[in-house]
Tab-separated table of C-alpha atoms in Angstrom:
chain	number	residue	atom	x	y	z
D	1	MET	CA	-31.354	-13.047	10.226
D	2	ASN	CA	-28.365	-15.132	11.185
D	3	ARG	CA	-26.225	-13.863	8.423
D	4	ASN	CA	-26.814	-10.344	9.695
D	5	ALA	CA	-26.023	-11.289	13.160
D	6	ASP	CA	-22.721	-13.027	12.040
D	7	ALA	CA	-21.793	-9.851	10.305
D	8	ALA	CA	-22.284	-7.482	13.139
D	9	PRO	CA	-18.614	-7.584	14.567
D	10	LEU	CA	-17.227	-6.410	11.281
D	11	LEU	CA	-20.109	-3.861	10.694
D	12	GLU	CA	-19.590	-2.415	14.155
D	13	ARG	CA	-15.837	-2.115	13.365
D	14	ILE	CA	-16.567	-0.328	10.075
D	15	ASN	CA	-19.078	2.009	11.654
D	16	GLY	CA	-16.622	3.101	14.348
D	17	LEU	CA	-13.651	3.930	12.252
D	18	PRO	CA	-12.565	7.512	12.210
D	19	LEU	CA	-11.423	9.496	9.121
D	20	LEU	CA	-7.796	9.711	9.754
D	21	ARG	CA	-6.899	12.241	6.944
D	22	PRO	CA	-9.756	14.566	6.618
D	23	TRP	CA	-9.377	17.525	3.995
D	24	GLY	CA	-10.149	20.914	5.603
D	25	VAL	CA	-9.244	22.306	8.992
D	26	PRO	CA	-12.147	22.527	11.634
D	27	ARG	CA	-12.757	26.050	13.134
D	28	SER	CA	-12.721	24.486	16.616
D	29	LEU	CA	-8.955	23.832	16.463
D	30	ARG	CA	-6.675	26.110	18.341
D	31	GLN	CA	-3.080	25.128	19.038
D	32	VAL	CA	-1.569	23.153	16.246
D	33	CYS	CA	1.572	21.856	14.620
D	34	CYS	CA	1.946	22.318	10.830
D	35	VAL	CA	3.706	19.741	8.629
D	36	ILE	CA	4.842	21.495	5.295
D	37	CYS	CA	7.419	20.727	2.743
D	38	HIS	CA	10.225	23.351	2.406
D	39	GLU	CA	9.292	24.618	-0.911
D	40	HIS	CA	5.695	25.459	0.374
D	41	LEU	CA	6.666	27.573	3.239
D	42	GLY	CA	5.550	30.525	1.168
D	43	PHE	CA	1.984	29.344	1.668
D	44	LEU	CA	1.956	29.881	5.456
D	45	PRO	CA	0.832	33.561	5.536
D	46	ARG	CA	-2.007	32.885	3.244
D	47	PHE	CA	-3.015	29.823	5.429
D	48	CYS	CA	-2.807	32.017	8.497
D	49	ALA	CA	-4.926	34.625	7.101
D	50	ALA	CA	-7.554	31.973	6.175
D	51	TYR	CA	-7.522	30.614	9.889
D	52	PRO	CA	-6.738	33.605	12.017
D	53	ASP	CA	-7.681	31.820	15.254
D	54	LEU	CA	-5.124	29.029	14.796
D	55	ASP	CA	-2.074	29.183	17.086
D	56	ILE	CA	0.678	27.382	15.292
D	57	ARG	CA	3.140	26.288	17.820
D	58	MET	CA	5.617	24.417	15.592
D	59	LEU	CA	6.519	23.880	12.002
D	60	MET	CA	7.773	20.403	10.949
D	61	VAL	CA	9.476	20.195	7.592
D	62	PRO	CA	9.942	16.569	6.169
D	63	ASP	CA	12.690	17.744	3.823
D	64	LEU	CA	14.460	20.382	6.022
D	65	PRO	CA	17.633	21.194	4.348
D	66	GLU	CA	20.872	21.042	6.349
D	67	GLY	CA	21.624	24.479	7.634
D	68	ALA	CA	18.160	25.916	7.058
D	69	PRO	CA	16.802	28.443	9.582
D	70	ARG	CA	15.298	26.857	12.574
D	71	SER	CA	12.484	29.521	12.870
D	72	PHE	CA	9.925	30.999	10.554
D	73	SER	CA	8.773	34.546	10.835
D	74	LEU	CA	5.085	35.142	10.378
D	75	PRO	CA	3.631	38.677	10.223
D	76	GLY	CA	1.064	39.589	12.999
D	77	PRO	CA	-1.110	42.622	13.651
D	78	ASP	CA	1.367	43.957	16.158
D	79	HIS	CA	4.631	42.415	15.321
D	80	ALA	CA	6.127	39.404	13.751
D	81	ARG	CA	6.077	35.989	15.485
D	82	GLU	CA	8.840	33.543	15.322
D	83	ILE	CA	7.581	29.707	14.893
D	84	PRO	CA	10.222	27.053	15.599
D	85	VAL	CA	10.942	24.956	12.614
D	86	ARG	CA	11.928	21.211	13.114
D	87	GLY	CA	12.346	17.828	11.270
D	88	VAL	CA	9.445	15.385	11.361
D	89	GLU	CA	11.377	13.312	13.817
D	90	ARG	CA	9.760	15.403	16.442
D	91	LEU	CA	6.327	14.010	15.489
D	92	GLY	CA	6.443	11.690	18.552
D	93	THR	CA	7.114	14.433	20.949
D	94	THR	CA	4.226	16.776	20.487
D	95	PRO	CA	1.035	14.677	21.193
D	96	GLN	CA	-0.545	17.851	22.765
D	97	TRP	CA	-0.977	19.572	19.401
D	98	ALA	CA	-3.309	18.626	16.465
D	99	LYS	CA	-1.355	18.164	13.306
D	100	ILE	CA	-2.064	19.801	9.881
D	101	PHE	CA	-0.262	18.817	6.642
D	102	LEU	CA	-0.233	21.858	4.461
D	103	VAL	CA	-0.195	21.445	0.634
D	104	PRO	CA	0.386	17.685	1.063
D	105	ASP	CA	2.220	15.747	-1.519
D	106	VAL	CA	1.072	12.212	-1.646
D	107	VAL	CA	4.525	10.502	-1.449
D	108	MET	CA	5.836	12.781	1.411
D	109	LEU	CA	2.442	12.439	3.154
D	110	ALA	CA	2.860	8.660	3.098
D	111	ALA	CA	6.189	8.896	4.753
D	112	VAL	CA	4.895	11.142	7.448
D	113	CYS	CA	2.007	8.868	8.138
D	114	ARG	CA	4.321	5.749	8.373
D	115	LEU	CA	6.405	7.808	10.938
D	116	MET	CA	3.167	8.680	12.820
D	117	ALA	CA	2.166	4.912	12.825
D	118	VAL	CA	5.388	4.223	14.722
D	119	TYR	CA	4.224	6.586	17.489
D	120	GLY	CA	0.643	5.232	17.538
D	121	GLY	CA	-0.997	6.925	14.525
D	122	GLY	CA	-3.556	9.702	14.968
D	123	MET	CA	-5.375	12.105	12.797
D	124	LEU	CA	-3.535	14.346	10.246
D	125	TYR	CA	-5.756	17.249	8.817
D	126	LEU	CA	-4.980	18.213	5.203
D	127	ASP	CA	-5.270	21.492	3.591
D	128	GLY	CA	-3.890	22.874	0.311
D	129	PHE	CA	-5.907	25.616	-1.310
D	130	ARG	CA	-7.083	23.275	-4.047
D	131	GLU	CA	-9.386	20.138	-4.532
D	132	PRO	CA	-8.053	17.030	-2.867
D	133	PRO	CA	-5.590	15.750	-5.562
D	134	PHE	CA	-5.591	12.079	-4.344
D	135	GLY	CA	-7.504	9.761	-1.911
D	136	ARG	CA	-10.929	9.979	-3.696
D	137	ARG	CA	-12.780	7.702	-5.999
D	138	PRO	CA	-16.421	6.997	-6.734
D	139	PRO	CA	-17.998	5.327	-3.679
D	140	LEU	CA	-19.529	1.744	-3.612
D	141	PRO	CA	-22.069	2.286	-0.743
D	142	ASP	CA	-23.589	-1.139	-0.980
D	143	PHE	CA	-20.259	-3.028	-0.983
D	144	PHE	CA	-20.566	-4.359	2.454
D	145	ALA	CA	-24.431	-5.325	2.093
D	146	ARG	CA	-23.635	-7.305	-1.066
D	147	HIS	CA	-20.656	-9.220	0.335
D	148	ALA	CA	-21.216	-9.347	4.126
D	149	SER	CA	-20.882	-13.050	4.746
D	150	ARG	CA	-17.581	-13.467	2.815
D	151	LEU	CA	-16.108	-10.176	4.199
D	152	GLN	CA	-16.813	-11.386	7.610
D	153	ALA	CA	-15.295	-14.670	6.930
D	154	VAL	CA	-11.877	-13.016	5.950
D	155	PHE	CA	-12.155	-10.696	8.810
D	156	ASP	CA	-12.433	-13.605	11.217
D	157	LEU	CA	-9.419	-15.237	9.584
D	158	LEU	CA	-6.961	-12.361	10.108
D	159	ALA	CA	-4.361	-12.894	12.567
D	160	ASP	CA	-3.903	-9.553	14.440
D	161	GLU	CA	-5.786	-6.397	15.459
D	162	ALA	CA	-3.860	-4.149	13.109
D	163	SER	CA	-4.960	-6.347	10.160
D	164	ARG	CA	-8.544	-6.400	11.123
D	165	THR	CA	-8.524	-2.630	11.450
D	166	THR	CA	-6.947	-2.139	8.080
D	167	TYR	CA	-9.254	-4.544	6.527
D	168	ALA	CA	-12.359	-2.824	7.912
D	169	ALA	CA	-10.989	0.550	6.927
D	170	ARG	CA	-10.357	-0.715	3.310
D	171	ILE	CA	-14.110	-1.569	3.080
D	172	LYS	CA	-15.112	1.699	4.570
D	173	ALA	CA	-12.771	3.572	2.136
D	174	LEU	CA	-14.431	1.599	-0.796
D	175	MET	CA	-18.080	2.402	0.514
D	176	THR	CA	-17.426	6.137	1.107
D	177	GLY	CA	-14.760	6.689	-1.785
D	178	ASP	CA	-12.467	8.205	0.705
D	179	ALA	CA	-9.077	6.580	1.311
D	180	GLY	CA	-8.391	8.802	4.419
D	181	TYR	CA	-9.885	6.013	6.483
D	182	LEU	CA	-6.919	3.775	5.796
D	183	PRO	CA	-4.316	3.558	8.465
D	184	LEU	CA	-0.803	3.287	7.034
D	185	ALA	CA	1.597	0.575	8.530
D	186	PRO	CA	4.986	1.615	9.904
D	187	HIS	CA	6.535	-0.308	6.861
D	188	GLY	CA	6.285	0.254	3.227
D	189	GLU	CA	4.807	-1.808	0.374
D	190	TYR	CA	6.385	-5.255	0.220
D	191	GLU	CA	8.391	-4.346	3.401
D	192	HIS	CA	6.758	-6.468	5.980
D	193	PRO	CA	9.355	-7.056	8.709
D	194	ARG	CA	8.822	-10.839	8.786
D	195	ILE	CA	6.904	-11.681	5.417
D	196	ARG	CA	9.428	-10.616	2.771
D	197	PRO	CA	12.439	-12.100	0.900
D	198	ARG	CA	15.378	-13.428	3.043
D	199	PRO	CA	18.887	-14.258	2.336
D	200	GLY	CA	19.315	-17.296	0.091
D	201	ASP	CA	15.558	-17.413	-0.847
D	202	ILE	CA	14.159	-18.762	-4.193
D	203	MET	CA	11.507	-16.075	-4.971
D	204	ILE	CA	8.801	-15.700	-7.665
D	205	ASP	CA	8.217	-12.054	-8.418
D	206	GLY	CA	5.126	-11.381	-10.411
D	207	GLY	CA	4.739	-8.053	-11.892
D	208	VAL	CA	7.695	-5.839	-12.632
D	209	SER	CA	7.160	-3.014	-15.287
D	210	ASP	CA	10.181	-1.003	-16.132
D	211	MET	CA	10.363	0.757	-12.688
D	212	VAL	CA	12.474	-1.749	-10.860
D	213	GLY	CA	13.153	-0.222	-7.420
D	214	ALA	CA	11.331	-2.944	-5.633
D	215	GLN	CA	13.149	-5.678	-7.600
D	216	ILE	CA	16.606	-4.105	-6.844
D	217	ALA	CA	15.551	-4.298	-3.076
D	218	PHE	CA	14.508	-7.938	-3.472
D	219	ALA	CA	17.771	-8.829	-5.107
D	220	GLY	CA	19.523	-7.164	-2.244
D	221	GLN	CA	17.470	-9.107	0.344
D	222	VAL	CA	17.964	-12.570	-1.183
D	223	GLY	CA	21.665	-11.785	-1.766
D	224	PRO	CA	24.090	-13.647	-3.963
D	225	THR	CA	23.056	-17.122	-2.636
D	226	GLY	CA	19.354	-16.581	-3.652
D	227	ARG	CA	17.494	-16.632	-6.826
D	228	ILE	CA	14.561	-14.488	-8.119
D	229	HIS	CA	12.420	-15.383	-11.221
D	230	GLY	CA	10.597	-12.155	-12.261
D	231	PHE	CA	7.770	-11.916	-14.729
D	232	GLU	CA	6.872	-8.805	-16.909
D	233	PRO	CA	4.515	-9.473	-19.932
D	234	ILE	CA	5.133	-6.317	-21.934
D	235	PRO	CA	8.226	-6.910	-24.055
D	236	TRP	CA	9.640	-3.320	-23.964
D	237	MET	CA	9.097	-3.004	-20.290
D	238	ALA	CA	10.823	-6.313	-19.795
D	239	ASP	CA	13.755	-5.356	-21.814
D	240	ALA	CA	14.250	-1.949	-20.027
D	241	ALA	CA	13.969	-3.764	-16.666
D	242	ARG	CA	16.452	-6.545	-17.772
D	243	LYS	CA	19.078	-3.916	-18.685
D	244	THR	CA	18.597	-2.139	-15.174
D	245	LEU	CA	18.799	-5.449	-13.372
D	246	ALA	CA	21.881	-6.705	-15.100
D	247	PRO	CA	24.227	-5.874	-12.139
D	248	TRP	CA	22.052	-8.309	-10.022
D	249	PRO	CA	22.909	-11.918	-11.520
D	250	CYS	CA	20.519	-13.443	-8.993
D	251	TYR	CA	17.475	-11.860	-10.720
D	252	ARG	CA	16.280	-13.499	-13.916
D	253	LEU	CA	13.414	-11.735	-15.644
D	254	HIS	CA	11.041	-13.645	-17.797
D	255	THR	CA	9.051	-11.964	-20.663
D	256	ALA	CA	5.575	-13.330	-19.726
D	257	GLY	CA	2.790	-12.728	-17.433
D	258	LEU	CA	1.529	-15.095	-14.776
D	259	ALA	CA	-1.681	-16.828	-15.086
D	260	GLU	CA	-3.583	-20.058	-14.363
D	261	ARG	CA	-2.179	-21.768	-17.469
D	262	ARG	CA	0.098	-21.234	-20.352
D	263	GLY	CA	-1.152	-19.239	-23.332
D	264	GLN	CA	-1.488	-15.773	-24.699
D	265	ALA	CA	-3.506	-12.690	-23.912
D	266	ALA	CA	-4.022	-9.070	-25.040
D	267	PHE	CA	-2.679	-6.544	-22.469
D	268	ALA	CA	-3.388	-2.813	-22.273
D	269	SER	CA	-0.014	-1.234	-21.698
D	270	LEU	CA	0.063	1.876	-19.539
D	271	ARG	CA	3.043	4.001	-18.633
D	272	ASP	CA	4.219	1.877	-15.574
D	273	SER	CA	1.870	-1.008	-15.621
D	274	SER	CA	-0.343	-3.315	-17.799
D	275	HIS	CA	-3.458	-5.451	-17.495
D	276	ILE	CA	-5.166	-8.120	-19.378
D	277	CYS	CA	-7.924	-7.041	-21.758
D	278	ALA	CA	-10.967	-8.854	-23.061
D	279	ALA	CA	-9.766	-8.592	-26.636
D	280	ASP	CA	-7.130	-7.252	-28.885
D	281	GLY	CA	-7.617	-3.643	-29.898
D	282	ASP	CA	-5.831	-0.315	-30.323
D	283	GLY	CA	-3.168	0.081	-27.818
D	284	THR	CA	-2.931	-3.537	-26.768
D	285	VAL	CA	0.103	-5.804	-26.920
D	286	ARG	CA	-0.163	-9.554	-27.468
D	287	CYS	CA	1.797	-11.276	-24.501
D	288	GLU	CA	2.849	-14.762	-23.349
D	289	LEU	CA	1.373	-16.244	-20.212
D	290	VAL	CA	2.810	-18.878	-17.952
D	291	SER	CA	1.873	-20.507	-14.770
D	292	ILE	CA	4.076	-20.524	-11.553
D	293	ASP	CA	3.646	-24.276	-11.444
D	294	ASP	CA	5.024	-24.563	-14.986
D	295	VAL	CA	8.048	-22.404	-14.066
D	296	VAL	CA	8.793	-24.407	-10.995
D	297	ARG	CA	8.751	-27.681	-13.069
D	298	GLU	CA	10.577	-26.334	-16.048
D	299	GLU	CA	13.203	-24.625	-14.070
D	300	GLY	CA	13.677	-27.503	-11.730
D	301	LEU	CA	13.274	-25.372	-8.656
D	302	GLU	CA	13.771	-27.345	-5.632
D	303	ARG	CA	11.831	-25.029	-3.295
D	304	VAL	CA	10.003	-21.695	-3.426
D	305	ASP	CA	10.355	-19.667	-0.383
D	306	CYS	CA	8.607	-16.319	-1.424
D	307	ILE	CA	6.007	-15.271	-3.851
D	308	LYS	CA	5.023	-11.741	-4.622
D	309	LEU	CA	2.036	-10.896	-6.780
D	310	ASP	CA	1.357	-7.444	-8.143
D	311	VAL	CA	-0.240	-8.318	-11.459
D	312	GLU	CA	-2.942	-5.658	-11.940
D	313	GLY	CA	-5.980	-7.658	-11.002
D	314	ALA	CA	-4.817	-11.085	-12.437
D	315	GLU	CA	-3.795	-12.177	-8.874
D	316	LEU	CA	-6.370	-14.902	-8.459
D	317	GLY	CA	-5.441	-16.535	-11.830
D	318	ALA	CA	-1.665	-16.396	-10.781
D	319	LEU	CA	-2.636	-18.091	-7.472
D	320	ARG	CA	-4.673	-20.773	-9.402
D	321	GLY	CA	-1.513	-21.562	-11.483
D	322	ALA	CA	0.496	-21.787	-8.341
D	323	GLU	CA	-1.614	-24.249	-6.422
D	324	ALA	CA	0.825	-27.201	-6.584
D	325	THR	CA	3.796	-24.959	-5.678
D	326	ILE	CA	1.939	-23.251	-2.660
D	327	ARG	CA	0.672	-26.668	-1.304
D	328	ARG	CA	4.138	-28.232	-1.704
D	329	PHE	CA	6.457	-25.523	-0.411
D	330	ARG	CA	4.090	-23.234	1.548
D	331	PRO	CA	5.979	-20.064	0.619
D	332	ARG	CA	5.703	-16.592	2.283
D	333	LEU	CA	3.120	-14.790	0.193
D	334	VAL	CA	2.981	-10.942	-0.647
D	335	ILE	CA	-0.212	-10.419	-2.684
D	336	CYS	CA	-1.783	-7.007	-3.761
D	337	LEU	CA	-5.502	-6.808	-2.723
D	338	TYR	CA	-6.344	-3.420	-4.202
D	339	HIS	CA	-6.713	-3.900	-7.846
D	340	ARG	CA	-10.350	-5.092	-7.629
D	341	PRO	CA	-12.859	-4.683	-4.763
D	342	GLU	CA	-13.662	-8.337	-4.893
D	343	ASP	CA	-10.050	-9.352	-4.267
D	344	LEU	CA	-10.605	-8.503	-0.603
D	345	MET	CA	-12.688	-11.643	-0.479
D	346	THR	CA	-11.437	-13.989	-3.160
D	347	LEU	CA	-7.763	-13.833	-2.646
D	348	PRO	CA	-7.520	-14.400	1.128
D	349	LEU	CA	-10.252	-17.199	1.110
D	350	HIS	CA	-8.345	-18.933	-1.877
D	351	VAL	CA	-4.945	-18.636	-0.074
D	352	LYS	CA	-6.469	-20.241	3.173
D	353	SER	CA	-8.082	-22.992	1.012
D	354	LEU	CA	-4.761	-24.070	-0.282
D	355	VAL	CA	-2.998	-24.099	3.071
D	356	PRO	CA	-5.182	-23.804	6.101
D	357	GLU	CA	-2.116	-23.133	8.200
D	358	TYR	CA	-1.293	-19.854	6.598
D	359	ARG	CA	-1.397	-16.878	9.113
D	360	LEU	CA	-3.000	-14.009	7.210
D	361	GLU	CA	-2.049	-10.214	7.739
D	362	VAL	CA	-3.239	-7.075	5.861
D	363	ALA	CA	-1.367	-3.846	5.708
D	364	HIS	CA	-1.758	-0.577	3.789
D	365	ALA	CA	1.151	1.563	2.577
D	366	SER	CA	-0.176	4.710	0.870
D	367	CYS	CA	-2.480	7.708	1.229
D	368	ASP	CA	-4.486	6.592	-1.821
D	369	PHE	CA	-6.389	3.487	-2.678
D	370	THR	CA	-3.256	1.612	-3.893
D	371	ASP	CA	-0.947	-0.500	-1.789
D	372	THR	CA	-3.203	-2.702	0.325
D	373	ILE	CA	-1.229	-5.958	0.699
D	374	LEU	CA	-2.045	-9.421	1.843
D	375	TYR	CA	0.852	-11.107	3.662
D	376	ALA	CA	0.729	-14.752	4.502
D	377	GLU	CA	3.195	-17.197	6.198
D	378	VAL	CA	3.040	-20.510	7.870
D	379	PRO	CA	4.291	-20.038	11.353
D	380	GLU	CA	7.446	-22.009	12.193
D	381	ALA	CA	6.776	-24.819	14.569
């Protein structure tokens, strides 16, 4: 009885959340603005034939080429109609029209949604003459019921309204199997305006792969006076990443995974990521493991300013292997919450147990189930 009463605020928030990116266009819509990539403009006549009552007032093209025509001619029953074509920078100036993204690409859609977040968010209908290619997964309808008290505990710890909304939306997305409930933050993954690497920082970067765009950005942020210790367990990925990162001497890459303690484990190696397996087998690689506390001691690090963990579901083990470092230095934390449903509870509660003064925020950065991030910092006195 008491537990249900305690869970009510979060449950009410979950129940009240709207679907922000529904697939399909309601027949009730009339005047609309269509967002469409330049290569897909040829789909417009077919779309208009499918929705003859729609009055398209403007086309916004995210990748509008320089010098491209600023109008698009649509055939009509009596005569062709010219529709203005603009870039998506106009999103904030047309609140009077519902927005439809036609034939959405997941990366371009995320960029558009981040821009919409700058202007206060809102619903974006998706239509593409195909089954939804992203944003769907098997639902977990009883997820909240099974974990209500711990989910409520995390919800109550979050520092701002945007984080609480995103956290509730993550739960609803898991329960329904639809990522369209998740609002995108104005910033990208790892790009929180405050909780990120800074010039001169000593940083621990857990989870690299061979795709090192984020690592190059981190190196630029800490600059020549900073140092980054990165960790990638798969040898061939580490070798490829090390070669690409060679122009940034502040970045040192270790061929090891982060864990609670030093050892070895079998990893399943995918194209751009890897994760620990229960046992060796076909397609697995035997890799070294090390703890952050070991690295800090062996490297003689005088401080750690920022820790980022994107280690494919091994975040809790990596945090347990960093307890002394986190308690001593209280670094800014950037931790992925999306690899396992239970991480929504275990990771924030563990972080708060180590340093109660941590201020916790949650943000989401994609139109799929990836890129929900826990950000933590101790506010400056």
